Tab-separated table of C-alpha atoms in Angstrom:
chain	number	residue	atom	x	y	z
A	180	UNK	CA	7.919	-20.719	13.236
A	181	UNK	CA	4.637	-22.537	12.785
A	182	UNK	CA	4.387	-25.537	10.596
A	183	UNK	CA	2.968	-24.805	7.253
A	184	UNK	CA	1.618	-28.312	6.795
A	185	UNK	CA	-0.869	-28.158	9.631
A	186	UNK	CA	-1.703	-24.417	9.501
A	187	UNK	CA	-5.195	-23.164	8.694
A	188	UNK	CA	-6.283	-19.777	7.689
A	189	UNK	CA	-7.635	-19.257	11.293
A	190	UNK	CA	-4.406	-20.219	12.934
A	191	UNK	CA	-2.849	-17.434	10.549
A	192	UNK	CA	-4.999	-14.795	11.867
A	193	UNK	CA	-4.743	-15.788	15.550
A	194	UNK	CA	-2.168	-13.174	16.137
A	195	UNK	CA	-4.599	-10.400	14.667
A	196	UNK	CA	-7.256	-11.876	17.176
A	197	UNK	CA	-4.923	-11.878	20.110
A	198	UNK	CA	-3.716	-8.267	19.642
A	199	UNK	CA	-6.928	-6.845	18.390
A	200	UNK	CA	-8.512	-5.962	21.977
A	201	UNK	CA	-5.300	-4.108	23.031
A	202	UNK	CA	-4.965	-2.336	19.853
A	203	UNK	CA	-8.611	-1.049	19.749
A	204	UNK	CA	-8.326	0.087	23.426
A	205	UNK	CA	-5.726	2.425	22.186
A	206	UNK	CA	-7.409	3.322	18.915
A	207	UNK	CA	-10.930	4.090	20.776
A	208	UNK	CA	-8.843	6.377	23.182
A	209	UNK	CA	-7.122	8.402	20.606
A	210	UNK	CA	-10.770	8.683	18.670
A	211	UNK	CA	-12.425	9.961	21.938
A	212	UNK	CA	-9.473	12.442	22.929
A	213	UNK	CA	-6.327	12.550	20.757
A	214	UNK	CA	-4.499	14.052	23.729
A	215	UNK	CA	-4.338	10.365	25.098
A	216	UNK	CA	-1.404	9.927	22.799
A	217	UNK	CA	0.665	11.447	25.456
A	218	UNK	CA	-0.108	8.580	27.929
A	219	UNK	CA	0.965	5.865	25.311
A	220	UNK	CA	4.204	4.303	25.841
A	221	UNK	CA	6.564	3.675	22.700
A	222	UNK	CA	5.920	-0.170	22.995
A	223	UNK	CA	2.081	0.737	22.853
A	224	UNK	CA	2.777	2.853	19.702
A	225	UNK	CA	4.619	0.072	17.885
A	226	UNK	CA	2.109	-2.359	18.885
A	227	UNK	CA	-0.440	-0.340	16.877
A	228	UNK	CA	1.866	-0.185	13.973
A	229	UNK	CA	2.762	-3.793	13.793
A	230	UNK	CA	-0.946	-4.535	13.886
A	231	UNK	CA	-1.823	-2.339	11.049
A	232	UNK	CA	1.266	-3.876	9.216
A	233	UNK	CA	-0.011	-7.414	10.037
A	234	UNK	CA	-3.522	-6.514	8.800
A	235	UNK	CA	-2.319	-5.849	5.237
A	236	UNK	CA	0.031	-8.731	5.034
A	237	UNK	CA	-1.977	-11.410	6.696
A	238	UNK	CA	-5.605	-10.306	6.107
A	239	UNK	CA	-5.136	-8.528	2.780
A	240	UNK	CA	-2.409	-11.033	1.592
A	241	UNK	CA	-0.019	-8.074	0.319
A	242	UNK	CA	3.709	-8.569	0.016
A	243	UNK	CA	5.914	-6.831	2.750
A	244	UNK	CA	6.989	-4.404	0.089
A	245	UNK	CA	3.519	-3.000	-0.026
A	246	UNK	CA	3.995	-1.876	3.638
A	247	UNK	CA	7.369	-0.460	2.807
A	248	UNK	CA	6.346	1.360	-0.313
A	249	UNK	CA	2.793	2.558	0.799
A	250	UNK	CA	2.891	6.229	0.911
A	251	UNK	CA	0.612	9.324	2.479
A	252	UNK	CA	-0.382	10.101	-1.069
A	253	UNK	CA	-1.587	6.538	-1.565
A	254	UNK	CA	-3.626	6.694	1.549
A	255	UNK	CA	-5.076	10.150	0.811
A	256	UNK	CA	-6.061	8.993	-2.698
A	257	UNK	CA	-8.168	6.034	-1.366
A	258	UNK	CA	-11.692	5.647	-3.048
A	259	UNK	CA	-14.942	3.777	-2.242
A	260	UNK	CA	-15.081	0.570	-4.045
A	261	UNK	CA	-17.658	0.578	-6.911
A	262	UNK	CA	-21.395	0.229	-5.898
A	263	UNK	CA	-20.314	-0.117	-2.332
A	264	UNK	CA	-19.756	2.812	-0.004
A	265	UNK	CA	-18.889	0.524	2.787
A	266	UNK	CA	-15.893	-0.576	1.337
A	267	UNK	CA	-12.641	1.514	0.620
A	268	UNK	CA	-10.040	0.659	-1.784
A	269	UNK	CA	-6.339	1.736	-1.352
A	270	UNK	CA	-3.823	1.472	-4.159
A	271	UNK	CA	-0.105	1.710	-3.761
A	272	UNK	CA	0.908	3.074	-6.700
A	273	UNK	CA	4.728	1.865	-6.587
A	274	UNK	CA	3.897	-1.671	-6.294
A	275	UNK	CA	0.820	-1.631	-8.415
A	276	UNK	CA	-1.047	-3.400	-5.528
A	277	UNK	CA	-4.663	-2.740	-4.318
A	278	UNK	CA	-6.382	-3.784	-1.044
A	279	UNK	CA	-9.878	-3.220	0.225
A	280	UNK	CA	-10.763	-1.956	3.740
A	281	UNK	CA	-13.990	-2.112	5.844
A	282	UNK	CA	-15.178	1.390	7.095
A	283	UNK	CA	-14.033	0.177	10.548
A	284	UNK	CA	-10.739	-0.902	9.264
A	285	UNK	CA	-10.551	2.399	7.485
A	286	UNK	CA	-10.933	4.232	10.712
A	287	UNK	CA	-8.229	2.150	12.326
A	288	UNK	CA	-5.572	3.307	9.689
A	289	UNK	CA	-6.776	6.994	9.705
A	290	UNK	CA	-6.530	7.174	13.494
A	291	UNK	CA	-2.958	5.984	13.027
A	292	UNK	CA	-2.442	8.603	10.311
A	293	UNK	CA	-4.087	11.477	11.772
A	294	UNK	CA	-2.944	11.353	15.422
A	295	UNK	CA	-0.073	8.812	16.029
A	296	UNK	CA	2.149	9.205	12.819
A	297	UNK	CA	2.246	12.987	13.026
A	298	UNK	CA	3.470	12.819	16.601
A	299	UNK	CA	6.156	9.852	15.724
A	300	UNK	CA	7.478	11.734	12.525
A	301	UNK	CA	8.440	14.781	14.777
A	302	UNK	CA	10.700	12.768	16.858
A	303	UNK	CA	13.080	11.962	13.858
A	304	UNK	CA	16.629	13.182	14.920
A	305	UNK	CA	18.121	13.141	11.460
A	306	UNK	CA	17.113	14.937	8.425
A	307	UNK	CA	15.218	12.676	5.944
A	308	UNK	CA	14.457	12.649	2.106
A	309	UNK	CA	11.213	13.621	0.658
A	310	UNK	CA	10.468	9.857	-0.212
A	311	UNK	CA	11.193	8.765	3.450
A	312	UNK	CA	8.956	11.561	4.833
A	313	UNK	CA	6.258	10.567	2.451
A	314	UNK	CA	6.110	6.911	3.654
A	315	UNK	CA	2.835	5.815	5.522
A	316	UNK	CA	4.135	3.374	8.053
A	317	UNK	CA	6.722	4.918	10.672
A	318	UNK	CA	8.168	3.477	13.751
A	319	UNK	CA	7.890	5.490	17.194
A	320	UNK	CA	11.270	6.895	16.344
A	321	UNK	CA	10.033	8.662	13.315
A	322	UNK	CA	11.786	6.616	10.814
A	323	UNK	CA	9.978	4.726	7.914
A	324	UNK	CA	9.188	1.023	8.663
A	325	UNK	CA	12.284	-0.806	6.805
A	326	UNK	CA	11.496	-4.537	7.885
A	327	UNK	CA	7.660	-5.437	7.711
A	328	UNK	CA	8.751	-9.182	8.113
A	329	UNK	CA	10.737	-8.598	11.439
A	330	UNK	CA	7.776	-6.342	12.695
A	331	UNK	CA	5.361	-9.504	12.035
A	332	UNK	CA	7.681	-11.670	13.610
A	333	UNK	CA	7.835	-9.324	16.793
A	334	UNK	CA	4.086	-9.073	17.081
A	335	UNK	CA	3.743	-12.812	17.165
A	336	UNK	CA	6.675	-12.940	20.039
A	337	UNK	CA	4.534	-10.420	21.991
A	338	UNK	CA	1.564	-12.919	22.201
A	339	UNK	CA	4.007	-16.065	22.450
A	340	UNK	CA	2.509	-17.411	19.081
A	341	UNK	CA	4.588	-19.330	16.399
A	342	UNK	CA	5.508	-17.007	13.695
A	343	UNK	CA	3.514	-16.860	10.604
A	344	UNK	CA	4.729	-15.226	7.137
A	345	UNK	CA	2.680	-13.781	4.341
A	346	UNK	CA	3.757	-17.059	2.062
A	347	UNK	CA	2.419	-19.148	4.828
A	348	UNK	CA	-0.959	-17.616	5.044
A	349	UNK	CA	-1.301	-17.345	1.093
A	350	UNK	CA	-0.391	-21.274	0.937
A	351	UNK	CA	-2.889	-21.915	3.821
A	352	UNK	CA	-5.585	-20.016	1.967
A	353	UNK	CA	-4.686	-22.053	-1.434
A	354	UNK	CA	-4.935	-25.366	0.585
A	355	UNK	CA	-8.314	-24.476	2.306
A	356	UNK	CA	-10.056	-23.489	-0.714
A	357	UNK	CA	-8.996	-26.466	-2.688
A	358	UNK	CA	-10.380	-28.843	0.134
A	359	UNK	CA	-13.771	-26.848	0.109
A	360	UNK	CA	-14.058	-27.376	-3.719
A	361	UNK	CA	-13.431	-31.164	-3.333
A	362	UNK	CA	-16.310	-33.475	-3.253
A	363	UNK	CA	-16.094	-37.207	-1.812
A	364	UNK	CA	-14.837	-38.398	-5.249
A	365	UNK	CA	-11.890	-35.870	-4.978
A	366	UNK	CA	-13.251	-34.137	-7.957
A	367	UNK	CA	-13.711	-30.556	-8.394
A	368	UNK	CA	-17.351	-29.633	-7.664
A	369	UNK	CA	-19.286	-27.213	-9.678
A	370	UNK	CA	-19.266	-23.301	-8.703
A	371	UNK	CA	-22.810	-23.256	-7.554
A	372	UNK	CA	-22.315	-26.259	-5.404
A	373	UNK	CA	-18.760	-25.570	-3.722
A	374	UNK	CA	-19.099	-24.089	-0.131
A	375	UNK	CA	-17.674	-20.577	0.677
A	376	UNK	CA	-15.416	-20.124	3.368
A	377	UNK	CA	-16.795	-17.991	6.263
A	378	UNK	CA	-13.276	-16.330	6.339
A	379	UNK	CA	-13.226	-15.352	2.363
A	380	UNK	CA	-13.133	-11.494	1.759
A	381	UNK	CA	-12.566	-9.062	-1.129
A	382	UNK	CA	-8.794	-9.201	-0.863
A	383	UNK	CA	-8.491	-13.030	-0.489
A	384	UNK	CA	-10.767	-13.595	-3.568
A	385	UNK	CA	-8.595	-11.064	-5.526
A	386	UNK	CA	-5.658	-12.510	-4.455
A	387	UNK	CA	-6.792	-16.167	-5.651
A	388	UNK	CA	-8.524	-14.766	-8.830
A	389	UNK	CA	-4.824	-13.209	-9.746
A	390	UNK	CA	-3.117	-16.566	-9.159
A	391	UNK	CA	-5.526	-18.147	-11.906
A	392	UNK	CA	-5.806	-14.905	-14.061
A	393	UNK	CA	-2.537	-12.743	-13.576
A	394	UNK	CA	-3.140	-9.073	-14.095
A	395	UNK	CA	-1.323	-8.349	-17.746
A	396	UNK	CA	-1.381	-5.338	-19.848
A	397	UNK	CA	-3.119	-6.827	-22.926
A	398	UNK	CA	-5.005	-9.704	-20.946
A	399	UNK	CA	-8.653	-9.799	-21.210
A	400	UNK	CA	-10.526	-9.587	-17.835
A	401	UNK	CA	-11.699	-12.864	-16.319
A	402	UNK	CA	-14.899	-14.136	-17.341
A	403	UNK	CA	-17.982	-14.204	-14.604
A	404	UNK	CA	-17.700	-18.003	-14.405
A	405	UNK	CA	-14.143	-17.749	-13.384
A	406	UNK	CA	-15.008	-15.221	-10.674
A	407	UNK	CA	-17.870	-16.890	-9.327
A	408	UNK	CA	-15.632	-20.235	-9.112
A	409	UNK	CA	-13.526	-18.366	-6.492
A	410	UNK	CA	-16.186	-16.452	-4.675
A	411	UNK	CA	-19.859	-15.750	-5.391
A	412	UNK	CA	-20.258	-13.276	-3.000
A	413	UNK	CA	-17.152	-11.281	-3.619
A	414	UNK	CA	-17.038	-11.779	-7.556
A	415	UNK	CA	-18.002	-8.332	-8.327
A	416	UNK	CA	-15.298	-6.840	-5.906
A	417	UNK	CA	-12.739	-9.182	-7.870
A	418	UNK	CA	-13.627	-7.645	-11.182
A	419	UNK	CA	-13.426	-4.092	-10.051
A	420	UNK	CA	-9.835	-4.932	-8.186
A	421	UNK	CA	-8.774	-6.650	-11.432
A	422	UNK	CA	-9.721	-3.925	-14.068
A	423	UNK	CA	-8.267	-1.056	-11.691
A	424	UNK	CA	-4.817	-3.032	-11.539
A	425	UNK	CA	-4.876	-3.532	-15.110
A	426	UNK	CA	-5.712	0.118	-15.916
A	427	UNK	CA	-2.715	1.375	-13.404
A	428	UNK	CA	-0.511	-1.275	-15.490
A	429	UNK	CA	-1.181	0.406	-18.485
A	430	UNK	CA	-1.114	3.762	-17.509
A	431	UNK	CA	2.550	2.949	-16.339
A	432	UNK	CA	3.390	1.367	-19.716
A	433	UNK	CA	2.179	4.582	-21.341
A	434	UNK	CA	4.338	6.730	-19.094
A	435	UNK	CA	7.443	4.488	-19.589
A	436	UNK	CA	6.795	4.448	-23.244
A	437	UNK	CA	7.435	8.495	-23.610
A	438	UNK	CA	10.360	8.337	-21.237
A	439	UNK	CA	11.677	11.566	-19.450
A	440	UNK	CA	10.018	14.248	-21.548
A	441	UNK	CA	6.259	15.084	-20.893
A	442	UNK	CA	4.086	14.159	-23.864
A	443	UNK	CA	1.102	16.122	-25.192
A	444	UNK	CA	-2.312	14.918	-24.440
A	445	UNK	CA	-2.860	14.372	-28.028
A	446	UNK	CA	0.278	12.019	-28.690
A	447	UNK	CA	-0.835	10.082	-25.573
A	448	UNK	CA	-4.436	9.531	-26.779
A	449	UNK	CA	-3.138	8.667	-30.223
A	450	UNK	CA	-0.659	6.009	-28.624
A	451	UNK	CA	-3.692	4.559	-26.397
A	452	UNK	CA	-5.801	4.411	-29.471
A	453	UNK	CA	-3.264	2.269	-31.482
A	454	UNK	CA	-3.362	-0.348	-28.681
A	455	UNK	CA	-6.717	-1.513	-29.429
A	456	UNK	CA	-7.911	-1.640	-25.727
A	457	UNK	CA	-11.590	-1.652	-25.458
A	458	UNK	CA	-11.698	-1.960	-21.493
A	459	UNK	CA	-9.734	-0.482	-18.734
A	460	UNK	CA	-8.434	2.244	-21.266
A	461	UNK	CA	-6.251	4.979	-19.410
A	462	UNK	CA	-7.521	8.733	-19.891
A	463	UNK	CA	-4.975	10.465	-21.831
A	464	UNK	CA	-5.541	13.824	-19.810
A	465	UNK	CA	-5.113	11.924	-16.579
A	466	UNK	CA	-1.916	10.414	-17.846
A	467	UNK	CA	-0.346	13.795	-18.742
A	468	UNK	CA	-1.503	15.219	-15.487
A	469	UNK	CA	0.227	12.500	-13.487
A	470	UNK	CA	3.377	12.627	-15.537
A	471	UNK	CA	6.735	13.196	-13.410
A	472	UNK	CA	10.199	13.236	-14.699
A	473	UNK	CA	12.440	10.373	-13.734
A	474	UNK	CA	14.052	10.943	-10.412
A	475	UNK	CA	17.720	11.167	-11.960
A	476	UNK	CA	16.682	14.233	-13.865
A	477	UNK	CA	14.845	16.084	-10.934
A	478	UNK	CA	16.988	18.922	-9.437
A	479	UNK	CA	18.067	18.312	-5.700
A	480	UNK	CA	15.718	19.551	-3.111
A	481	UNK	CA	17.903	19.476	-0.156
A	482	UNK	CA	19.702	22.800	0.343
A	483	UNK	CA	22.590	20.812	1.863
A	484	UNK	CA	23.186	19.282	-1.571
A	485	UNK	CA	22.861	22.541	-3.371
A	486	UNK	CA	25.612	23.809	-1.133
A	487	UNK	CA	27.919	21.257	-1.446
A	488	UNK	CA	27.314	21.058	-5.452
A	489	UNK	CA	28.387	24.962	-5.592
A	490	UNK	CA	31.391	24.569	-3.439
A	491	UNK	CA	32.650	22.332	-6.000
A	492	UNK	CA	32.223	24.718	-8.708
A	493	UNK	CA	35.148	26.775	-10.207
A	494	UNK	CA	32.790	29.618	-11.657
A	495	UNK	CA	34.600	32.765	-12.928
A	496	UNK	CA	31.514	34.915	-12.779
A	497	UNK	CA	28.822	35.233	-10.343
A	498	UNK	CA	28.534	32.848	-7.309
A	499	UNK	CA	25.574	31.956	-5.250
A	500	UNK	CA	26.093	32.879	-1.712
A	501	UNK	CA	23.104	33.100	0.229
A	502	UNK	CA	19.390	33.515	0.305
A	503	UNK	CA	18.080	36.976	1.575
A	504	UNK	CA	14.676	38.084	2.716
A	505	UNK	CA	12.779	40.556	0.534
A	506	UNK	CA	11.421	40.228	-2.863
A	507	UNK	CA	14.222	41.288	-5.306
A	508	UNK	CA	14.412	40.626	-8.768
A	509	UNK	CA	16.947	38.000	-8.146
A	510	UNK	CA	14.277	36.200	-6.290
A	511	UNK	CA	16.061	36.503	-2.775
A	512	UNK	CA	19.410	35.585	-3.781
A	513	UNK	CA	22.772	36.917	-2.741
A	514	UNK	CA	25.720	36.620	-5.172
A	515	UNK	CA	29.182	37.847	-5.552
A	516	UNK	CA	32.016	37.466	-8.144
């Protein structure tokens, strides 16, 4: 593993630069003709998956859990960032995490989703749960990615580079930004005078902003001066990401407050008003629309689970036996005493 002490941000991203040409060759082939996937080896497929995982962890500074828990729904709900059609925002609901992609990066992820993932998921040999089938990142075997840190290490090993972790790149960014903001007298320079690193982007700027101004339910958004001190170029993006994250936190708080029973829109609206929030206020109608019962009270959707459950029962009346074709009043179910 690389030494954290001597690590620069550029060194942290060296593996992405090394792999980019190989990965883009496969992506461009798939974009020109999706049937090229038949010629890809499993190793080449995994290289593309590992590369996208590394982008999320090393360039977008996201936790490995974000890679594990990102879903197809998260990807399909991506939106353009406010005031900038050239940037796309992806939110991972389960982690309350957001990151921003350029149009080029969006195309890379979409090629994986449209062509590669759909082929890999068909190779799965075992029955999977709905949660597993919904995961965005898959291995060539068709199983969900379960160890992003190990995948990141494998990518470094492939290019004979010292392994770099998410924590290491975050630490490196912190150190580099601190050095940029220091004058010869070792005092912080003013935001207007501090140089901006060439490698600064929306995701790094937002990460640094969260460190100094954590996103909390009742916190006030960071002032312009605080955002500019981190990045003049991306202060607006930082503000948008911070506000979206807080709004999601508040939506989750509303859902947790009302528990397993779906609330009415009027009750949600009344509760939100009592909080006194002036900005980043959740929409009551949207909250009710997105409400889902806790997983523990959802009915099993797997037919095998239903069969096992029915066999354990000691019913004295009608018993579910099988589903039959046709549209009978019983909904296509065959029962006997």
